[in-house]
Amino acid sequence: MTPDIEEIYTCYEAHVNPVYPSFLRRLGIPYPAASAEGAVIRDVHGKEYIDCTSGYGLLNLGHNHPSLIEVAIDQLRSRQPLTRPMITGIQARLAQRLAAATPGDLECVFLCNSGSEAIDSAIKLARLTTGRPKILSALGSFHGYTYGALSASGIPKLQKAFGPLVPGIDHVPYGETPAVQAALGPDVAAVLLEPVQHEAGVRLPPDGYLRAVRDLCDAGGVLLILDEVKTGFGRTGPLFACDSLGIVPDILVLGKSLGGGLVPAGAVVARKSLWRRFGLSFGMSASSYAGNALACRVALRVLELIGEGPILEEGSRMGGLLQEGLGEAVHRYPSVLEKVRSVGLLASLRAANPALANAISSSLCRRGVLAMTAFGDGAELMFEPPLIITERQVAEVAAALEDSCREVLKDLK
Ligand code: PMP
């Protein structure tokens, strides 16, 4: 039986999650969503929200992109088999396209269903090919919620309830080359890093950090895994964040916007030299829906769309405008907001404390702008709208932020 509109939250509370609907109500989102298009979500009563969460970063092309819907329908109508045991051309074409789009000599692709699955597979690939047990990750990092990915993440409060974690994963401070140097040794298979951290607010490493880590890895026979699940597909400006750094990892991990916000998709893209043993280990990571034809067809179109139009350039321009708007609010309301950190369309705004961040978030939601606090730090408000957000929408976000800060400041007095 389908619940009617009024019952949706209570039904969700009863059968899905007992606390999420009240969190949404507190934020000022009293009704369920009905539809979404581009950067906008509409609730069942027609109220519109500009989505600055991008579904937590997977909607670089926005909600329900018409061209992605079209290819998805076309793929389903084709009656091609969705998945194994036989193969169709579509996985091979997507893999070829990913090999061409990613930097350097990354050539071989493992397709899966999520960023977390891709991280787990990258860790397995590194251990399998080097024969070494240890993975070095960074404090403050986030790599997902499956056990491997969670264990690799460097945010203890997210891990605490689920121990014991996967052994053999050590963490070093992010952005500090000497810490990586000190931790490397003959038992280290790989260093796993995000080009930009974001789960506790945006953290850019110092200039030269990733280059230095790349060099240390080369010197020690250690693999470099870059997690671009969030930063990939134009989020930070270029197609991949590593493009602008001139760094080629041994293993690149992708997800989120690879599926266009429409279908679950993840990928591990690696050097051919790492692939021989992995290829023989089919049972190691191949889950039932991994690399299914529908996901591959949508992902192929994602790559085409990003390659065809000025999406990356426009996304960067919108990123600049958003940064200006957020910076202006920091300047005008220093007792409420401390600083903005951003790259491309990935921005975090630090409030003076978590209570103020929550108050601003809920004031923004009531004004039709969805911006949530970071999982890893409740004082950081995240802004990561789709790359196709319009100039007018960015201006609306900035205006709503101005009004929210004024309201919060008034309540403080
Ligand atoms: N890596 C990074 C950098 C992420 O931001 C996330 C998700 N937020 C993941 C991995 C996990 O991806 P997924 O949610 O698709 O499992």
mmCIF file of N, CA and C and ligand atoms in Angstrom, residues 56 114-117 119 142-145 194 198-199 227 229-230 256, ligand 1:
data_model
loop_
_atom_site.group_PDB
_atom_site.id
_atom_site.type_symbol
_atom_site.label_atom_id
_atom_site.label_comp_id
_atom_site.label_asym_id
_atom_site.label_seq_id
_atom_site.Cartn_x
_atom_site.Cartn_y
_atom_site.Cartn_z
ATOM 1 N N TYR A 56 24.601 15.157 -2.046
ATOM 2 C CA TYR A 56 25.946 14.920 -1.493
ATOM 3 C C TYR A 56 26.976 14.670 -2.602
ATOM 4 N N SER A 114 29.415 1.738 -6.754
ATOM 5 C CA SER A 114 29.494 2.894 -5.846
ATOM 6 C C SER A 114 30.941 3.272 -5.603
ATOM 7 N N GLY A 115 31.108 4.443 -5.009
ATOM 8 C CA GLY A 115 32.438 4.884 -4.642
ATOM 9 C C GLY A 115 33.057 3.968 -3.600
ATOM 10 N N SER A 116 32.268 3.556 -2.631
ATOM 11 C CA SER A 116 32.795 2.693 -1.572
ATOM 12 C C SER A 116 33.298 1.367 -2.143
ATOM 13 N N GLU A 117 32.495 0.784 -3.030
ATOM 14 C CA GLU A 117 32.907 -0.481 -3.653
ATOM 15 C C GLU A 117 34.204 -0.284 -4.448
ATOM 16 N N ILE A 119 36.526 1.928 -3.813
ATOM 17 C CA ILE A 119 37.643 2.071 -2.865
ATOM 18 C C ILE A 119 38.074 0.691 -2.369
ATOM 19 N N PHE A 142 37.563 10.960 3.779
ATOM 20 C CA PHE A 142 36.358 10.140 3.747
ATOM 21 C C PHE A 142 36.364 9.320 2.464
ATOM 22 N N HIS A 143 36.168 7.997 2.621
ATOM 23 C CA HIS A 143 36.220 7.123 1.436
ATOM 24 C C HIS A 143 34.993 6.244 1.309
ATOM 25 N N GLY A 144 34.041 6.347 2.231
ATOM 26 C CA GLY A 144 32.822 5.562 2.069
ATOM 27 C C GLY A 144 32.480 4.759 3.301
ATOM 28 N N TYR A 145 31.397 4.000 3.213
ATOM 29 C CA TYR A 145 30.847 3.317 4.382
ATOM 30 C C TYR A 145 30.972 1.802 4.367
ATOM 31 N N GLU A 194 42.674 11.803 -1.090
ATOM 32 C CA GLU A 194 41.781 12.634 -1.903
ATOM 33 C C GLU A 194 42.595 13.866 -2.339
ATOM 34 N N HIS A 198 36.963 16.921 2.009
ATOM 35 C CA HIS A 198 35.730 17.713 2.061
ATOM 36 C C HIS A 198 34.772 17.275 3.160
ATOM 37 N N GLU A 199 35.020 16.125 3.775
ATOM 38 C CA GLU A 199 33.987 15.606 4.670
ATOM 39 C C GLU A 199 33.902 16.382 5.984
ATOM 40 N N ASP A 227 41.477 9.141 -4.707
ATOM 41 C CA ASP A 227 40.027 9.020 -4.607
ATOM 42 C C ASP A 227 39.403 10.290 -5.178
ATOM 43 N N VAL A 229 36.183 10.269 -6.206
ATOM 44 C CA VAL A 229 34.741 9.999 -6.199
ATOM 45 C C VAL A 229 33.973 11.327 -6.131
ATOM 46 N N LYS A 230 34.471 12.227 -5.292
ATOM 47 C CA LYS A 230 33.798 13.523 -5.143
ATOM 48 C C LYS A 230 34.357 14.561 -6.113
ATOM 49 N N LYS A 256 30.004 8.509 -7.855
ATOM 50 C CA LYS A 256 29.047 9.633 -7.798
ATOM 51 C C LYS A 256 28.590 10.084 -9.189
HETATM 52 N N1 PMP B 1 35.079 8.712 -1.609
HETATM 53 C C1 PMP B 1 34.704 9.988 -1.431
HETATM 54 C C2 PMP B 1 35.739 11.064 -1.540
HETATM 55 C C3 PMP B 1 33.370 10.299 -1.138
HETATM 56 O O1 PMP B 1 33.000 11.579 -0.962
HETATM 57 C C4 PMP B 1 32.427 9.253 -1.035
HETATM 58 C C5 PMP B 1 30.962 9.536 -0.720
HETATM 59 N N2 PMP B 1 30.666 10.701 -0.107
HETATM 60 C C6 PMP B 1 32.859 7.944 -1.252
HETATM 61 C C7 PMP B 1 34.185 7.708 -1.539
HETATM 62 C C8 PMP B 1 31.884 6.805 -1.174
HETATM 63 O O2 PMP B 1 31.064 6.815 -2.289
HETATM 64 P P1 PMP B 1 29.642 6.092 -2.242
HETATM 65 O O3 PMP B 1 28.766 6.908 -1.359
HETATM 66 O O4 PMP B 1 29.187 6.096 -3.677
HETATM 67 O O5 PMP B 1 29.851 4.726 -1.738
#
